[in-house]
Each structure stands twice: as C-alpha cells, then as structure tokens.
Amino acid sequence: MRVTYRRELKLKAQFEALGIECFVPMRYELVDTDEGPRRQLVPAIHNLIFVRSTQEELTFLKMHRQEFEPLRYMMRPSEEGNVILRVPDREMENFLRVASIQDDSVMFLDYNDFISKVGRRVRVNEGHFAGVEGVIKRIRKNKHVVVQIEGVAAVAITFVPASYLTLIE
C-alpha cells in the first residue's frame, strides 16, 4: 500500500499494535544531524508499506480509524479496469528474504531503471540467500540477482557466486 507524507513507520507501528503483519523495507543511510553525519536506519522505499490482511479489514480501518486514513491502495491496470495490487505469497517471501537484510549485501533499485532489461530466472542454492528466486540483471556493469515485486519494488543481491545459482526454466 502507499502511505502519504512518509508516514510509513508510524503506520507500521499502528498495524503491529493491532497484530497485523506488515513490512517496511529499511536500509542504513548517512543522515546529517546536529552532531554531524550519522548512520541511521531509514525506509528504503518511501511511502510504501506491505500489509498482510484482507481488503475488507483494510477498508474498515481506513474508514473508521483516523490514523489509517493516509493509506492508499496501489492499483494495477487489467482488462476489467484497475484492480487492487496483491502480491503472491511466494513473490513476497522472496522479496522479504532479501529486503529484510540491512547491510551492504543488498541494494534497493528504482524499479523503472531496469524493467526493460531481460534476464534469466535463477534460484540461489547455497549461502545466506538459499531458496531465493530472482532474475540475473546487469546493473552498473555488474551482474546481480534481482528480486522484484512487479511494478512496485526491486532489491538486488550484490554478490552471489555463480556456483550457488541454478537456472529455472
């Protein structure tokens, strides 16, 4: 879901207080403070929160609880018109496995920067990311395994030895 005015962390806390599973991708960034630059954990993709819930429950919260008013459904065009974007469980599991790592082994990508690049589907068989499926894409002259949620977000594993990968047909 989209969240207006960078309130994703505030809404994440509200969802967690209700026991609703949610995820905001985070990364470390140098932030200027009064005491000088500091490394701080910040949302990797502003105004985005992933929520596991039903449309009915989310609509109820948006309509009856003021703190959830900033939530907006993300829409995807279809033959029947625009429909609410839903992420399949397997796609979300892959994304979570990679995006939940908060170090230099992953990098968040602007989805539009690489969408046109073709790549081969692979599965990581060994190492920290074993079981993750993604696409090999060339980013800044290097090959990376990219895990994406179509039309929403993408994260790349910065290094995976070729021997750890298996092509998926």
Short mmCIF file of N, CA and C in Angstrom, two decimals:
data_model
loop_
_atom_site.label_atom_id
_atom_site.label_comp_id
_atom_site.label_asym_id
_atom_site.label_seq_id
_atom_site.Cartn_x
_atom_site.Cartn_y
_atom_site.Cartn_z
N MET A 1 0.84 -1.17 0.00
CA MET A 1 0.00 0.00 0.00
C MET A 1 0.89 1.24 0.00
N ARG A 2 0.36 2.31 -0.51
CA ARG A 2 1.04 3.60 -0.46
C ARG A 2 0.61 4.31 0.82
N VAL A 3 1.52 5.12 1.34
CA VAL A 3 1.26 5.92 2.52
C VAL A 3 1.65 7.35 2.17
N THR A 4 0.81 8.30 2.48
CA THR A 4 1.12 9.68 2.14
C THR A 4 2.06 10.31 3.17
N TYR A 5 2.86 11.24 2.68
CA TYR A 5 3.73 12.09 3.52
C TYR A 5 4.71 11.33 4.40
N ARG A 6 5.25 10.24 3.87
CA ARG A 6 6.31 9.49 4.57
C ARG A 6 5.93 9.05 5.99
N ARG A 7 4.72 8.62 6.15
CA ARG A 7 4.25 8.15 7.46
C ARG A 7 4.27 6.63 7.57
N GLU A 8 5.12 5.97 6.77
CA GLU A 8 5.13 4.50 6.75
C GLU A 8 5.51 3.89 8.09
N LEU A 9 6.46 4.49 8.82
CA LEU A 9 6.86 3.92 10.11
C LEU A 9 5.79 4.10 11.17
N LYS A 10 5.10 5.22 11.13
CA LYS A 10 4.01 5.46 12.06
C LYS A 10 2.88 4.44 11.84
N LEU A 11 2.55 4.19 10.58
CA LEU A 11 1.50 3.22 10.28
C LEU A 11 1.94 1.80 10.57
N LYS A 12 3.22 1.51 10.37
CA LYS A 12 3.74 0.19 10.71
C LYS A 12 3.52 -0.09 12.20
N ALA A 13 3.80 0.89 13.04
CA ALA A 13 3.59 0.73 14.48
C ALA A 13 2.11 0.51 14.79
N GLN A 14 1.23 1.21 14.09
CA GLN A 14 -0.22 1.05 14.30
C GLN A 14 -0.68 -0.37 13.91
N PHE A 15 -0.21 -0.86 12.77
CA PHE A 15 -0.56 -2.22 12.34
C PHE A 15 -0.05 -3.24 13.35
N GLU A 16 1.19 -3.08 13.77
CA GLU A 16 1.77 -4.04 14.72
C GLU A 16 1.02 -4.04 16.04
N ALA A 17 0.55 -2.87 16.48
CA ALA A 17 -0.23 -2.79 17.71
C ALA A 17 -1.54 -3.59 17.59
N LEU A 18 -2.07 -3.69 16.38
CA LEU A 18 -3.29 -4.47 16.13
C LEU A 18 -3.00 -5.93 15.82
N GLY A 19 -1.72 -6.30 15.75
CA GLY A 19 -1.34 -7.67 15.45
C GLY A 19 -1.43 -8.00 13.96
N ILE A 20 -1.41 -6.98 13.11
CA ILE A 20 -1.47 -7.19 11.66
C ILE A 20 -0.05 -7.18 11.11
N GLU A 21 0.28 -8.23 10.37
CA GLU A 21 1.62 -8.38 9.81
C GLU A 21 1.86 -7.33 8.73
N CYS A 22 3.01 -6.65 8.82
CA CYS A 22 3.37 -5.65 7.82
C CYS A 22 4.89 -5.56 7.72
N PHE A 23 5.36 -4.90 6.66
CA PHE A 23 6.79 -4.80 6.40
C PHE A 23 7.10 -3.50 5.70
N VAL A 24 8.10 -2.79 6.21
CA VAL A 24 8.65 -1.60 5.55
C VAL A 24 10.12 -1.90 5.28
N PRO A 25 10.52 -1.96 4.01
CA PRO A 25 11.93 -2.19 3.71
C PRO A 25 12.79 -1.06 4.28
N MET A 26 13.87 -1.42 4.97
CA MET A 26 14.73 -0.42 5.61
C MET A 26 16.18 -0.59 5.14
N ARG A 27 16.94 0.50 5.19
CA ARG A 27 18.36 0.47 4.87
C ARG A 27 19.06 1.54 5.69
N TYR A 28 20.37 1.39 5.81
CA TYR A 28 21.15 2.40 6.52
C TYR A 28 21.55 3.51 5.55
N GLU A 29 21.52 4.73 6.06
CA GLU A 29 21.85 5.90 5.25
C GLU A 29 22.55 6.92 6.14
N LEU A 30 23.49 7.66 5.57
CA LEU A 30 24.12 8.75 6.32
C LEU A 30 23.15 9.92 6.37
N VAL A 31 22.84 10.36 7.59
CA VAL A 31 21.89 11.44 7.78
C VAL A 31 22.59 12.55 8.56
N ASP A 32 22.45 13.78 8.08
CA ASP A 32 23.03 14.93 8.79
C ASP A 32 22.21 15.23 10.03
N THR A 33 22.90 15.30 11.17
CA THR A 33 22.26 15.66 12.43
C THR A 33 23.01 16.85 13.02
N ASP A 34 22.53 17.37 14.13
CA ASP A 34 23.21 18.49 14.80
C ASP A 34 24.62 18.09 15.24
N GLU A 35 24.82 16.80 15.51
CA GLU A 35 26.11 16.30 15.97
C GLU A 35 26.97 15.80 14.81
N GLY A 36 26.57 16.08 13.58
CA GLY A 36 27.32 15.63 12.41
C GLY A 36 26.63 14.46 11.74
N PRO A 37 27.23 13.94 10.67
CA PRO A 37 26.61 12.82 9.95
C PRO A 37 26.57 11.55 10.80
N ARG A 38 25.45 10.86 10.75
CA ARG A 38 25.26 9.60 11.48
C ARG A 38 24.63 8.57 10.56
N ARG A 39 24.99 7.33 10.78
CA ARG A 39 24.40 6.23 10.05
C ARG A 39 23.08 5.87 10.73
N GLN A 40 21.99 5.97 9.96
CA GLN A 40 20.66 5.80 10.55
C GLN A 40 19.82 4.87 9.68
N LEU A 41 19.00 4.06 10.32
CA LEU A 41 18.10 3.16 9.62
C LEU A 41 16.89 3.96 9.14
N VAL A 42 16.64 3.96 7.82
CA VAL A 42 15.55 4.73 7.23
C VAL A 42 14.80 3.84 6.24
N PRO A 43 13.55 4.19 5.91
CA PRO A 43 12.83 3.41 4.89
C PRO A 43 13.59 3.45 3.56
N ALA A 44 13.76 2.29 2.95
CA ALA A 44 14.46 2.19 1.68
C ALA A 44 13.61 2.69 0.53
N ILE A 45 12.30 2.52 0.65
CA ILE A 45 11.36 2.98 -0.37
C ILE A 45 10.30 3.79 0.36
N HIS A 46 10.39 5.09 0.25
CA HIS A 46 9.46 5.94 0.99
C HIS A 46 8.02 5.77 0.50
N ASN A 47 7.10 5.94 1.43
CA ASN A 47 5.66 5.91 1.15
C ASN A 47 5.15 4.53 0.73
N LEU A 48 5.84 3.47 1.14
CA LEU A 48 5.43 2.12 0.78
C LEU A 48 5.42 1.24 2.03
N ILE A 49 4.33 0.48 2.19
CA ILE A 49 4.24 -0.49 3.28
C ILE A 49 3.53 -1.72 2.73
N PHE A 50 4.06 -2.90 3.05
CA PHE A 50 3.43 -4.15 2.66
C PHE A 50 2.60 -4.62 3.84
N VAL A 51 1.34 -4.97 3.60
CA VAL A 51 0.43 -5.38 4.66
C VAL A 51 -0.22 -6.70 4.29
N ARG A 52 -0.21 -7.67 5.22
CA ARG A 52 -0.91 -8.94 5.00
C ARG A 52 -2.24 -8.85 5.73
N SER A 53 -3.28 -8.68 4.93
CA SER A 53 -4.61 -8.53 5.50
C SER A 53 -5.63 -8.72 4.39
N THR A 54 -6.89 -8.61 4.75
CA THR A 54 -7.95 -8.67 3.74
C THR A 54 -8.33 -7.25 3.33
N GLN A 55 -8.90 -7.14 2.13
CA GLN A 55 -9.35 -5.84 1.66
C GLN A 55 -10.44 -5.29 2.59
N GLU A 56 -11.29 -6.14 3.08
CA GLU A 56 -12.37 -5.71 3.96
C GLU A 56 -11.83 -5.10 5.25
N GLU A 57 -10.84 -5.78 5.85
CA GLU A 57 -10.26 -5.27 7.09
C GLU A 57 -9.55 -3.94 6.86
N LEU A 58 -8.79 -3.84 5.77
CA LEU A 58 -8.08 -2.60 5.48
C LEU A 58 -9.04 -1.45 5.19
N THR A 59 -10.08 -1.71 4.43
CA THR A 59 -11.07 -0.67 4.14
C THR A 59 -11.76 -0.22 5.41
N PHE A 60 -12.08 -1.17 6.29
CA PHE A 60 -12.69 -0.81 7.57
C PHE A 60 -11.76 0.11 8.37
N LEU A 61 -10.49 -0.26 8.47
CA LEU A 61 -9.54 0.57 9.21
C LEU A 61 -9.41 1.97 8.60
N LYS A 62 -9.34 2.03 7.27
CA LYS A 62 -9.22 3.32 6.59
C LYS A 62 -10.43 4.21 6.85
N MET A 63 -11.61 3.60 6.94
CA MET A 63 -12.85 4.37 7.08
C MET A 63 -13.18 4.72 8.53
N HIS A 64 -12.75 3.88 9.48
CA HIS A 64 -13.17 4.05 10.87
C HIS A 64 -12.08 4.44 11.85
N ARG A 65 -10.84 4.44 11.42
CA ARG A 65 -9.74 4.81 12.32
C ARG A 65 -8.91 5.89 11.63
N GLN A 66 -8.89 7.06 12.19
CA GLN A 66 -8.24 8.20 11.56
C GLN A 66 -6.76 7.98 11.29
N GLU A 67 -6.07 7.25 12.16
CA GLU A 67 -4.63 7.04 11.96
C GLU A 67 -4.33 6.23 10.69
N PHE A 68 -5.33 5.51 10.13
CA PHE A 68 -5.12 4.73 8.92
C PHE A 68 -5.59 5.47 7.66
N GLU A 69 -6.06 6.67 7.79
CA GLU A 69 -6.54 7.45 6.65
C GLU A 69 -5.46 7.68 5.59
N PRO A 70 -4.16 7.83 5.95
CA PRO A 70 -3.13 8.06 4.93
C PRO A 70 -2.87 6.87 3.99
N LEU A 71 -3.45 5.70 4.28
CA LEU A 71 -3.23 4.53 3.42
C LEU A 71 -3.96 4.67 2.10
N ARG A 72 -3.29 4.23 1.03
CA ARG A 72 -3.88 4.24 -0.30
C ARG A 72 -3.61 2.87 -0.94
N TYR A 73 -4.64 2.30 -1.56
CA TYR A 73 -4.43 1.06 -2.29
C TYR A 73 -3.58 1.34 -3.52
N MET A 74 -2.67 0.43 -3.83
CA MET A 74 -1.92 0.51 -5.08
C MET A 74 -2.74 -0.26 -6.11
N MET A 75 -2.88 0.34 -7.27
CA MET A 75 -3.72 -0.24 -8.31
C MET A 75 -2.86 -0.77 -9.46
N ARG A 76 -3.37 -1.79 -10.13
CA ARG A 76 -2.72 -2.38 -11.30
C ARG A 76 -3.75 -2.42 -12.42
N PRO A 77 -3.40 -1.93 -13.61
CA PRO A 77 -4.35 -1.99 -14.72
C PRO A 77 -4.61 -3.44 -15.15
N SER A 78 -5.83 -3.73 -15.50
CA SER A 78 -6.18 -5.06 -16.01
C SER A 78 -7.26 -4.88 -17.08
N GLU A 79 -7.65 -5.98 -17.67
CA GLU A 79 -8.68 -5.94 -18.71
C GLU A 79 -10.03 -5.49 -18.17
N GLU A 80 -10.29 -5.73 -16.89
CA GLU A 80 -11.54 -5.33 -16.26
C GLU A 80 -11.48 -3.92 -15.69
N GLY A 81 -10.37 -3.24 -15.86
CA GLY A 81 -10.15 -1.92 -15.26
C GLY A 81 -9.06 -2.03 -14.21
N ASN A 82 -8.89 -1.02 -13.41
CA ASN A 82 -7.87 -1.06 -12.36
C ASN A 82 -8.31 -1.97 -11.22
N VAL A 83 -7.38 -2.79 -10.75
CA VAL A 83 -7.64 -3.68 -9.62
C VAL A 83 -6.59 -3.44 -8.55
N ILE A 84 -6.94 -3.72 -7.31
CA ILE A 84 -6.01 -3.55 -6.19
C ILE A 84 -4.86 -4.54 -6.36
N LEU A 85 -3.65 -4.03 -6.20
CA LEU A 85 -2.45 -4.85 -6.34
C LEU A 85 -2.34 -5.81 -5.17
N ARG A 86 -2.19 -7.08 -5.49
CA ARG A 86 -1.97 -8.12 -4.49
C ARG A 86 -0.68 -8.84 -4.87
N VAL A 87 0.16 -9.08 -3.88
CA VAL A 87 1.45 -9.73 -4.12
C VAL A 87 1.30 -11.20 -3.76
N PRO A 88 1.59 -12.11 -4.71
CA PRO A 88 1.53 -13.55 -4.38
C PRO A 88 2.50 -13.89 -3.24
N ASP A 89 2.12 -14.87 -2.43
CA ASP A 89 2.91 -15.24 -1.25
C ASP A 89 4.36 -15.57 -1.60
N ARG A 90 4.59 -16.38 -2.63
CA ARG A 90 5.96 -16.79 -2.98
C ARG A 90 6.81 -15.58 -3.39
N GLU A 91 6.22 -14.67 -4.15
CA GLU A 91 6.93 -13.46 -4.57
C GLU A 91 7.28 -12.60 -3.35
N MET A 92 6.36 -12.50 -2.41
CA MET A 92 6.60 -11.70 -1.21
C MET A 92 7.65 -12.37 -0.32
N GLU A 93 7.61 -13.69 -0.21
CA GLU A 93 8.61 -14.41 0.60
C GLU A 93 10.02 -14.16 0.06
N ASN A 94 10.18 -14.24 -1.28
CA ASN A 94 11.48 -13.97 -1.89
C ASN A 94 11.93 -12.55 -1.59
N PHE A 95 11.03 -11.60 -1.77
CA PHE A 95 11.36 -10.20 -1.53
C PHE A 95 11.73 -9.97 -0.07
N LEU A 96 10.95 -10.52 0.85
CA LEU A 96 11.22 -10.37 2.29
C LEU A 96 12.58 -10.94 2.68
N ARG A 97 12.92 -12.13 2.15
CA ARG A 97 14.20 -12.76 2.48
C ARG A 97 15.37 -11.85 2.15
N VAL A 98 15.26 -11.12 1.03
CA VAL A 98 16.35 -10.26 0.60
C VAL A 98 16.22 -8.87 1.21
N ALA A 99 15.05 -8.27 1.14
CA ALA A 99 14.86 -6.88 1.57
C ALA A 99 14.97 -6.69 3.08
N SER A 100 14.83 -7.76 3.85
CA SER A 100 14.93 -7.62 5.31
C SER A 100 16.38 -7.54 5.78
N ILE A 101 17.34 -7.81 4.90
CA ILE A 101 18.76 -7.70 5.23
C ILE A 101 19.14 -6.22 5.20
N GLN A 102 19.71 -5.73 6.28
CA GLN A 102 20.01 -4.29 6.38
C GLN A 102 21.52 -4.05 6.38
N ASP A 103 22.17 -4.55 5.33
CA ASP A 103 23.60 -4.30 5.19
C ASP A 103 23.96 -4.12 3.72
N ASP A 104 25.24 -4.12 3.42
CA ASP A 104 25.69 -3.84 2.06
C ASP A 104 25.54 -5.02 1.11
N SER A 105 25.02 -6.14 1.56
CA SER A 105 24.87 -7.29 0.66
C SER A 105 23.63 -7.16 -0.23
N VAL A 106 22.81 -6.14 0.01
CA VAL A 106 21.65 -5.88 -0.85
C VAL A 106 21.59 -4.40 -1.20
N MET A 107 20.99 -4.12 -2.35
CA MET A 107 20.76 -2.72 -2.72
C MET A 107 19.37 -2.59 -3.32
N PHE A 108 18.69 -1.54 -2.92
CA PHE A 108 17.35 -1.28 -3.42
C PHE A 108 17.47 -0.53 -4.74
N LEU A 109 16.60 -0.87 -5.67
CA LEU A 109 16.68 -0.32 -7.01
C LEU A 109 15.42 0.48 -7.33
N ASP A 110 15.60 1.47 -8.18
CA ASP A 110 14.43 2.14 -8.74
C ASP A 110 13.88 1.19 -9.79
N TYR A 111 12.68 0.72 -9.58
CA TYR A 111 12.09 -0.31 -10.43
C TYR A 111 12.15 0.05 -11.91
N ASN A 112 11.94 1.29 -12.26
CA ASN A 112 11.89 1.71 -13.66
C ASN A 112 13.27 1.69 -14.33
N ASP A 113 14.36 1.69 -13.56
CA ASP A 113 15.70 1.73 -14.14
C ASP A 113 16.11 0.42 -14.82
N PHE A 114 15.52 -0.69 -14.44
CA PHE A 114 15.98 -1.96 -15.01
C PHE A 114 14.86 -2.79 -15.61
N ILE A 115 13.62 -2.30 -15.59
CA ILE A 115 12.48 -3.09 -16.04
C ILE A 115 12.63 -3.59 -17.47
N SER A 116 13.27 -2.80 -18.32
CA SER A 116 13.39 -3.19 -19.72
C SER A 116 14.52 -4.21 -19.95
N LYS A 117 15.36 -4.41 -18.96
CA LYS A 117 16.47 -5.35 -19.11
C LYS A 117 15.97 -6.79 -18.98
N VAL A 118 16.40 -7.62 -19.91
CA VAL A 118 15.99 -9.01 -19.90
C VAL A 118 16.98 -9.80 -19.03
N GLY A 119 16.49 -10.83 -18.38
CA GLY A 119 17.38 -11.63 -17.56
C GLY A 119 16.87 -13.05 -17.44
N ARG A 120 17.75 -13.93 -16.99
CA ARG A 120 17.36 -15.33 -16.81
C ARG A 120 16.97 -15.57 -15.35
N ARG A 121 15.91 -16.37 -15.17
CA ARG A 121 15.46 -16.71 -13.82
C ARG A 121 16.40 -17.72 -13.20
N VAL A 122 16.74 -17.48 -11.93
CA VAL A 122 17.65 -18.37 -11.21
C VAL A 122 17.14 -18.60 -9.79
N ARG A 123 17.66 -19.66 -9.18
CA ARG A 123 17.40 -19.96 -7.77
C ARG A 123 18.76 -20.02 -7.08
N VAL A 124 18.86 -19.39 -5.93
CA VAL A 124 20.08 -19.45 -5.13
C VAL A 124 20.00 -20.73 -4.32
N ASN A 125 21.03 -21.60 -4.43
CA ASN A 125 21.00 -22.91 -3.77
C ASN A 125 21.83 -22.97 -2.50
N GLU A 126 22.78 -22.04 -2.32
CA GLU A 126 23.65 -22.09 -1.15
C GLU A 126 23.80 -20.70 -0.57
N GLY A 127 24.34 -20.65 0.62
CA GLY A 127 24.63 -19.36 1.24
C GLY A 127 23.43 -18.78 1.98
N HIS A 128 23.59 -17.54 2.37
CA HIS A 128 22.59 -16.84 3.18
C HIS A 128 21.24 -16.71 2.47
N PHE A 129 21.25 -16.64 1.15
CA PHE A 129 20.02 -16.44 0.39
C PHE A 129 19.50 -17.73 -0.25
N ALA A 130 19.90 -18.88 0.24
CA ALA A 130 19.47 -20.16 -0.31
C ALA A 130 17.94 -20.23 -0.37
N GLY A 131 17.42 -20.62 -1.53
CA GLY A 131 15.98 -20.74 -1.73
C GLY A 131 15.36 -19.54 -2.41
N VAL A 132 16.05 -18.42 -2.45
CA VAL A 132 15.52 -17.21 -3.08
C VAL A 132 15.56 -17.37 -4.60
N GLU A 133 14.48 -16.93 -5.26
CA GLU A 133 14.43 -16.95 -6.71
C GLU A 133 14.43 -15.52 -7.21
N GLY A 134 15.15 -15.30 -8.30
CA GLY A 134 15.22 -13.96 -8.88
C GLY A 134 15.64 -14.01 -10.32
N VAL A 135 16.05 -12.88 -10.83
CA VAL A 135 16.45 -12.75 -12.23
C VAL A 135 17.85 -12.14 -12.26
N ILE A 136 18.72 -12.70 -13.11
CA ILE A 136 20.06 -12.13 -13.29
C ILE A 136 19.91 -10.88 -14.16
N LYS A 137 20.37 -9.74 -13.65
CA LYS A 137 20.31 -8.48 -14.40
C LYS A 137 21.65 -7.77 -14.25
N ARG A 138 22.05 -7.06 -15.30
CA ARG A 138 23.27 -6.27 -15.26
C ARG A 138 22.90 -4.88 -14.75
N ILE A 139 23.52 -4.49 -13.64
CA ILE A 139 23.29 -3.19 -13.03
C ILE A 139 24.65 -2.57 -12.77
N ARG A 140 24.86 -1.40 -13.31
CA ARG A 140 26.14 -0.70 -13.18
C ARG A 140 27.32 -1.60 -13.54
N LYS A 141 27.21 -2.26 -14.67
CA LYS A 141 28.25 -3.11 -15.27
C LYS A 141 28.52 -4.41 -14.52
N ASN A 142 27.73 -4.74 -13.52
CA ASN A 142 27.90 -5.99 -12.78
C ASN A 142 26.61 -6.79 -12.83
N LYS A 143 26.75 -8.12 -12.76
CA LYS A 143 25.57 -8.98 -12.74
C LYS A 143 25.12 -9.18 -11.29
N HIS A 144 23.81 -9.07 -11.08
CA HIS A 144 23.22 -9.24 -9.76
C HIS A 144 21.98 -10.11 -9.87
N VAL A 145 21.63 -10.78 -8.78
CA VAL A 145 20.35 -11.46 -8.69
C VAL A 145 19.36 -10.43 -8.17
N VAL A 146 18.34 -10.15 -8.97
CA VAL A 146 17.34 -9.14 -8.62
C VAL A 146 16.04 -9.84 -8.25
N VAL A 147 15.52 -9.49 -7.09
CA VAL A 147 14.23 -9.99 -6.63
C VAL A 147 13.27 -8.81 -6.70
N GLN A 148 12.15 -9.02 -7.40
CA GLN A 148 11.25 -7.89 -7.62
C GLN A 148 9.81 -8.24 -7.32
N ILE A 149 9.08 -7.21 -7.02
CA ILE A 149 7.63 -7.29 -6.95
C ILE A 149 7.17 -6.44 -8.12
N GLU A 150 6.61 -7.09 -9.11
CA GLU A 150 6.32 -6.45 -10.38
C GLU A 150 5.56 -5.14 -10.22
N GLY A 151 6.14 -4.09 -10.79
CA GLY A 151 5.51 -2.79 -10.79
C GLY A 151 5.63 -2.01 -9.49
N VAL A 152 6.31 -2.60 -8.48
CA VAL A 152 6.35 -1.96 -7.17
C VAL A 152 7.77 -1.67 -6.70
N ALA A 153 8.55 -2.72 -6.53
CA ALA A 153 9.87 -2.56 -5.91
C ALA A 153 10.81 -3.67 -6.36
N ALA A 154 12.10 -3.41 -6.20
CA ALA A 154 13.11 -4.40 -6.54
C ALA A 154 14.31 -4.23 -5.62
N VAL A 155 14.94 -5.34 -5.32
CA VAL A 155 16.14 -5.34 -4.50
C VAL A 155 17.12 -6.33 -5.13
N ALA A 156 18.40 -5.96 -5.14
CA ALA A 156 19.42 -6.80 -5.76
C ALA A 156 20.38 -7.33 -4.71
N ILE A 157 20.75 -8.59 -4.85
CA ILE A 157 21.80 -9.18 -4.02
C ILE A 157 23.11 -8.78 -4.68
N THR A 158 23.97 -8.12 -3.92
CA THR A 158 25.17 -7.55 -4.53
C THR A 158 26.18 -8.60 -5.00
N PHE A 159 26.26 -9.74 -4.34
CA PHE A 159 27.20 -10.77 -4.81
C PHE A 159 26.70 -12.15 -4.45
N VAL A 160 26.59 -12.99 -5.47
CA VAL A 160 26.29 -14.41 -5.28
C VAL A 160 27.22 -15.16 -6.24
N PRO A 161 28.04 -16.06 -5.73
CA PRO A 161 28.91 -16.82 -6.63
C PRO A 161 28.07 -17.60 -7.65
N ALA A 162 28.53 -17.66 -8.89
CA ALA A 162 27.81 -18.34 -9.96
C ALA A 162 27.54 -19.81 -9.60
N SER A 163 28.44 -20.42 -8.84
CA SER A 163 28.27 -21.83 -8.47
C SER A 163 27.08 -22.03 -7.51
N TYR A 164 26.58 -20.97 -6.89
CA TYR A 164 25.43 -21.05 -5.98
C TYR A 164 24.11 -20.98 -6.73
N LEU A 165 24.14 -20.72 -8.04
CA LEU A 165 22.91 -20.47 -8.80
C LEU A 165 22.52 -21.63 -9.69
N THR A 166 21.21 -21.84 -9.83
CA THR A 166 20.66 -22.82 -10.76
C THR A 166 19.65 -22.10 -11.63
N LEU A 167 19.74 -22.33 -12.95
CA LEU A 167 18.78 -21.73 -13.88
C LEU A 167 17.42 -22.36 -13.70
N ILE A 168 16.38 -21.55 -13.78
CA ILE A 168 15.00 -22.03 -13.70
C ILE A 168 14.41 -21.88 -15.09
N GLU A 169 13.85 -22.94 -15.62
CA GLU A 169 13.24 -22.91 -16.96
C GLU A 169 11.84 -22.39 -16.92
#
